[in-house]
Short mmCIF file of C-alpha atoms in Angstrom, two decimals:
data_model
loop_
_atom_site.label_atom_id
_atom_site.label_comp_id
_atom_site.label_asym_id
_atom_site.label_seq_id
_atom_site.Cartn_x
_atom_site.Cartn_y
_atom_site.Cartn_z
CA MET A 1 -0.18 0.07 0.04
CA LYS A 2 2.82 2.32 0.75
CA ASN A 3 3.98 2.43 -2.89
CA LEU A 4 0.58 2.72 -4.34
CA LEU A 5 0.12 5.77 -2.02
CA ARG A 6 3.42 7.41 -3.11
CA LYS A 7 2.54 7.02 -6.66
CA LYS A 8 -0.94 8.31 -6.13
CA VAL A 9 0.26 11.59 -4.69
CA GLN A 10 2.91 12.39 -6.99
CA ASN A 11 0.21 13.78 -9.44
CA PRO A 12 -1.53 16.59 -7.65
CA THR A 13 -4.87 17.92 -9.52
CA SER A 14 -3.50 21.57 -9.10
CA GLU A 15 -0.70 23.64 -7.50
CA LYS A 16 -2.11 26.78 -6.32
CA ASN A 17 0.26 29.25 -5.10
CA GLY A 18 3.20 26.71 -5.68
CA ALA A 19 1.86 25.13 -2.46
CA GLY A 20 1.35 21.83 -4.37
CA PRO A 21 5.17 20.31 -4.35
CA VAL A 22 5.36 21.49 -0.52
CA ILE A 23 1.95 19.78 0.52
CA LEU A 24 3.08 16.47 -1.29
CA LYS A 25 6.61 16.67 0.56
CA ILE A 26 4.83 16.95 3.58
CA TYR A 27 2.92 14.00 3.01
CA ASN A 28 5.46 11.93 1.86
CA PHE A 29 7.62 12.72 4.88
CA LEU A 30 4.99 12.20 7.37
CA PHE A 31 4.01 8.56 5.73
CA ASP A 32 7.77 7.44 5.82
CA SER A 33 7.96 8.48 9.34
CA TYR A 34 4.92 7.10 10.57
CA GLY A 35 3.29 4.53 8.19
CA PRO A 36 -0.44 4.01 7.76
CA GLN A 37 -2.39 5.10 10.63
CA GLY A 38 -5.59 3.15 10.31
CA TRP A 39 -8.13 5.55 11.22
CA TRP A 40 -10.96 5.76 12.52
CA PRO A 41 -10.66 3.25 15.37
CA LEU A 42 -13.58 1.04 16.07
CA THR A 43 -14.63 -0.86 19.12
CA GLU A 44 -15.26 -3.97 17.38
CA LEU A 45 -11.37 -4.21 16.51
CA HIS A 46 -10.17 -3.68 20.12
CA GLY A 47 -7.89 -6.48 20.78
CA SER A 48 -7.43 -7.68 17.14
CA ILE A 49 -5.78 -5.65 14.31
CA GLY A 50 -5.61 -2.41 16.35
CA THR A 51 -1.82 -2.10 16.39
CA ASN A 52 0.31 0.42 15.21
CA PRO A 53 3.85 0.77 16.66
CA THR A 54 4.44 4.59 15.76
CA LYS A 55 1.05 5.57 17.16
CA THR A 56 0.94 7.63 20.41
CA GLY A 57 -1.86 7.44 22.94
CA SER A 58 -4.46 4.70 22.11
CA VAL A 59 -3.65 2.09 19.84
CA GLN A 60 -7.05 0.11 20.22
CA GLY A 61 -9.29 -0.43 17.41
CA TYR A 62 -7.22 1.05 14.36
CA HIS A 63 -6.86 -0.76 11.12
CA PRO A 64 -3.58 0.21 9.37
CA GLY A 65 -3.34 -0.50 5.82
CA ASP A 66 -7.16 -1.73 5.66
CA TYR A 67 -9.30 0.77 4.07
CA THR A 68 -12.32 -1.39 3.94
CA TYR A 69 -13.85 0.16 7.17
CA PRO A 70 -16.64 0.73 7.88
CA GLN A 71 -17.94 -2.35 6.58
CA SER A 72 -21.61 -1.97 8.07
CA ASP A 73 -24.08 0.51 8.95
CA SER A 74 -23.27 -0.11 12.84
CA GLN A 75 -19.83 0.74 12.30
CA LYS A 76 -20.68 3.88 10.23
CA PHE A 77 -22.98 4.95 13.18
CA GLU A 78 -20.17 4.37 15.67
CA ILE A 79 -17.88 6.71 13.69
CA VAL A 80 -20.56 9.49 13.47
CA CYS A 81 -21.16 8.92 17.25
CA GLY A 82 -17.31 9.24 17.70
CA ALA A 83 -16.99 12.29 15.68
CA LEU A 84 -19.38 14.35 17.83
CA LEU A 85 -18.29 12.94 21.22
CA THR A 86 -14.46 14.01 20.30
CA GLN A 87 -15.24 17.50 20.27
CA ASN A 88 -13.55 19.18 22.97
CA THR A 89 -11.96 16.07 24.60
CA SER A 90 -9.51 13.29 23.90
CA TRP A 91 -9.86 10.23 22.14
CA LEU A 92 -9.42 7.98 25.05
CA GLN A 93 -12.61 9.52 26.81
CA VAL A 94 -14.60 9.16 23.86
CA GLU A 95 -13.59 5.45 23.60
CA ARG A 96 -14.76 5.03 27.25
CA ALA A 97 -18.19 6.48 26.30
CA LEU A 98 -18.53 4.38 23.38
CA ILE A 99 -17.72 1.48 25.33
CA ASN A 100 -20.30 2.24 27.85
CA LEU A 101 -22.80 2.63 25.19
CA LYS A 102 -21.95 -0.66 23.84
CA LEU A 103 -21.99 -2.49 27.25
CA MET A 104 -25.55 -1.08 27.43
CA ASP A 105 -26.31 -2.40 24.14
CA SER A 106 -27.24 0.97 23.10
CA LEU A 107 -24.85 1.91 20.47
CA SER A 108 -27.14 2.26 17.53
CA PRO A 109 -29.65 4.68 16.40
CA GLU A 110 -32.50 2.79 17.37
CA LYS A 111 -31.32 2.18 20.95
CA ILE A 112 -29.91 5.94 21.19
CA LEU A 113 -33.32 7.25 20.37
CA THR A 114 -35.11 4.93 22.90
CA LEU A 115 -32.78 5.27 25.86
CA GLU A 116 -33.91 7.37 28.70
CA HIS A 117 -31.92 10.61 28.56
CA GLU A 118 -30.46 10.49 32.11
CA ASN A 119 -28.94 6.99 31.26
CA LEU A 120 -27.35 8.45 27.80
CA LYS A 121 -25.77 11.19 29.79
CA LYS A 122 -24.47 8.54 32.30
CA ALA A 123 -23.02 6.54 29.43
CA ILE A 124 -21.29 9.54 27.63
CA LYS A 125 -20.26 11.53 30.50
CA PRO A 126 -16.32 10.40 30.19
CA SER A 127 -16.40 12.67 27.00
CA GLY A 128 -17.54 15.80 28.67
CA TYR A 129 -20.27 18.24 27.83
CA TYR A 130 -22.80 15.45 28.36
CA ASN A 131 -26.03 17.28 28.52
CA GLN A 132 -25.33 18.68 25.14
CA LYS A 133 -23.80 15.91 23.49
CA ALA A 134 -26.41 13.69 24.63
CA LEU A 135 -29.34 15.95 22.94
CA ARG A 136 -27.01 16.04 19.77
CA LEU A 137 -26.38 12.33 19.72
CA LYS A 138 -30.27 11.93 19.62
CA ILE A 139 -30.65 14.54 16.89
CA LEU A 140 -27.83 12.50 14.94
CA ALA A 141 -29.69 9.33 15.51
CA GLU A 142 -32.75 10.78 14.03
CA TRP A 143 -30.76 11.89 10.86
CA PHE A 144 -28.78 8.62 10.48
CA LEU A 145 -32.10 6.64 10.16
CA ARG A 146 -33.60 9.29 7.70
CA LEU A 147 -30.60 8.39 5.40
CA GLU A 148 -31.65 5.12 4.63
CA GLY A 149 -28.23 4.03 3.18
CA ARG A 150 -27.47 6.92 1.09
CA ASN A 151 -24.49 9.41 1.31
CA PRO A 152 -25.07 12.83 3.11
CA GLU A 153 -24.30 16.04 1.57
CA ARG A 154 -21.96 18.39 3.59
CA ASN A 155 -24.29 21.02 3.81
CA GLU A 156 -26.97 18.80 5.24
CA LEU A 157 -24.73 17.85 8.16
CA LEU A 158 -23.76 21.25 8.67
CA SER A 159 -27.42 22.13 9.22
CA LEU A 160 -27.66 19.73 12.13
CA LYS A 161 -27.35 21.26 15.70
CA GLY A 162 -23.82 20.60 17.05
CA VAL A 163 -22.24 19.63 13.79
CA GLY A 164 -19.62 22.04 12.55
CA PRO A 165 -17.15 21.87 9.76
CA GLU A 166 -14.53 19.49 11.28
CA THR A 167 -17.40 17.16 12.59
CA ALA A 168 -18.85 17.09 9.26
CA ASP A 169 -15.85 16.48 7.30
CA SER A 170 -14.93 13.70 9.81
CA ILE A 171 -18.20 12.03 9.16
CA LEU A 172 -17.86 12.30 5.47
CA LEU A 173 -14.40 11.08 5.21
CA TYR A 174 -14.37 8.31 7.80
CA ALA A 175 -18.08 7.21 8.01
CA PHE A 176 -19.14 7.48 4.41
CA LYS A 177 -15.90 7.30 2.58
CA GLN A 178 -16.34 10.66 0.60
CA PRO A 179 -13.05 12.63 0.04
CA SER A 180 -13.44 15.78 2.21
CA PHE A 181 -10.54 17.09 4.05
CA VAL A 182 -10.44 17.38 7.72
CA VAL A 183 -9.04 20.67 9.28
CA ASP A 184 -8.55 20.39 13.31
CA ALA A 185 -6.50 22.50 15.57
CA TYR A 186 -3.44 20.31 15.12
CA THR A 187 -3.39 20.81 11.26
CA ARG A 188 -4.04 24.60 11.87
CA ARG A 189 -0.77 24.89 14.21
CA ILE A 190 1.27 22.90 11.78
CA VAL A 191 0.41 25.17 8.60
CA SER A 192 0.82 28.11 10.33
CA ASN A 193 4.22 27.17 12.28
CA LEU A 194 5.29 26.27 8.39
CA GLY A 195 4.14 29.57 6.96
CA LEU A 196 1.41 27.77 4.44
CA ALA A 197 -1.52 29.68 6.26
CA ASP A 198 -2.07 32.75 8.35
CA GLU A 199 -2.66 31.81 12.02
CA LYS A 200 -6.23 33.18 11.75
CA ALA A 201 -6.96 31.59 8.28
CA LYS A 202 -10.69 30.30 8.05
CA TYR A 203 -11.36 26.60 8.36
CA SER A 204 -12.31 26.76 4.40
CA GLU A 205 -8.81 28.26 3.43
CA ILE A 206 -7.01 25.50 5.07
CA LYS A 207 -9.14 22.86 3.63
CA ALA A 208 -8.65 24.43 0.04
CA LEU A 209 -4.81 24.41 0.72
CA PHE A 210 -4.88 20.66 0.76
CA GLU A 211 -7.64 19.84 -1.43
CA GLU A 212 -6.49 21.94 -4.24
CA ASN A 213 -2.95 20.40 -4.24
CA LEU A 214 -3.77 16.78 -3.54
CA PRO A 215 -5.49 14.15 -5.78
CA GLU A 216 -9.03 13.51 -4.75
CA ASP A 217 -8.18 10.09 -3.16
CA LEU A 218 -10.04 8.76 -0.06
CA VAL A 219 -6.86 7.12 1.08
CA ILE A 220 -4.61 9.90 1.02
CA TYR A 221 -7.29 12.04 2.51
CA GLN A 222 -7.85 9.82 5.50
CA GLU A 223 -3.89 9.18 6.05
CA TYR A 224 -2.78 12.71 5.62
CA HIS A 225 -5.41 14.06 8.26
CA ALA A 226 -4.26 11.03 10.70
CA LEU A 227 -0.45 11.54 10.16
CA LEU A 228 -0.85 15.28 10.80
CA VAL A 229 -2.52 14.35 14.20
CA GLU A 230 0.06 12.00 14.82
CA HIS A 231 2.97 14.25 13.90
CA ALA A 232 1.28 17.06 15.87
CA LYS A 233 1.15 15.07 19.19
CA ARG A 234 4.95 14.93 19.04
CA TYR A 235 6.03 18.50 18.06
CA TYR A 236 2.82 20.59 18.45
CA GLN A 237 1.60 20.02 22.15
CA LYS A 238 3.36 23.01 23.44
CA LYS A 239 4.61 26.12 21.39
CA ILE A 240 8.04 25.92 22.77
CA PHE A 241 8.49 22.81 20.85
CA TYR A 242 7.30 24.23 17.48
CA SER A 243 10.86 25.05 16.27
CA ARG A 244 11.97 21.40 16.69
CA CYS A 245 9.37 20.46 13.91
CA PRO A 246 11.36 18.44 11.06
CA LEU A 247 8.84 19.50 8.43
CA LEU A 248 10.55 23.32 8.85
CA ASN A 249 13.68 21.68 6.98
CA ILE A 250 11.57 20.39 3.84
CA THR A 251 9.29 23.66 3.33
#
């Protein structure tokens, strides 16, 4: 898979403002450094293939090199829930919340909708902001059932309460396998430090920086976002470490 990725990423669709070669160099450097990340983690895969020796933090549920996931509607819905619950918290906390729901046999849209509100709040409490998130999970559950198997539109997701651009793009990219680049706080820190975007750049501007300089390829979009997160955990947790980022030597 590594050679395939490298081959694909060498032919960008465009190179706006000369950023194309740099965006590709960054991707290749990160992939060489950390390898496939196997996002999005799934509770079903705990204790099986979720091992990644270059990954920091939680290593459970990942599937490096296997891009067939999600393979079922239940896995799609778990990713949708995870994308919402991970707002303003760490993945380890989200994992605890998802496992709680699973132990209650409530990790499905139907069960979320019938679950007593207090019980839902208790289950997802580890993820924080559980009052808001419980209400929004029920909204997502209703929405998911209305899909009836079709892929959603980005604007449709953005119309849902509690779903912003990052959450919408995460759902599209990882749950529904639609190439929509995810921009998170880590990505913003990296591109700003490298001088590729202003610190106050809009989400849409950073998203365009990647989408206009990469092939519209699902695997590359998934890996690139995950690799940026892994890299940022090593060099961008504290601003005093930003100058140590090895990407400064290739941009």
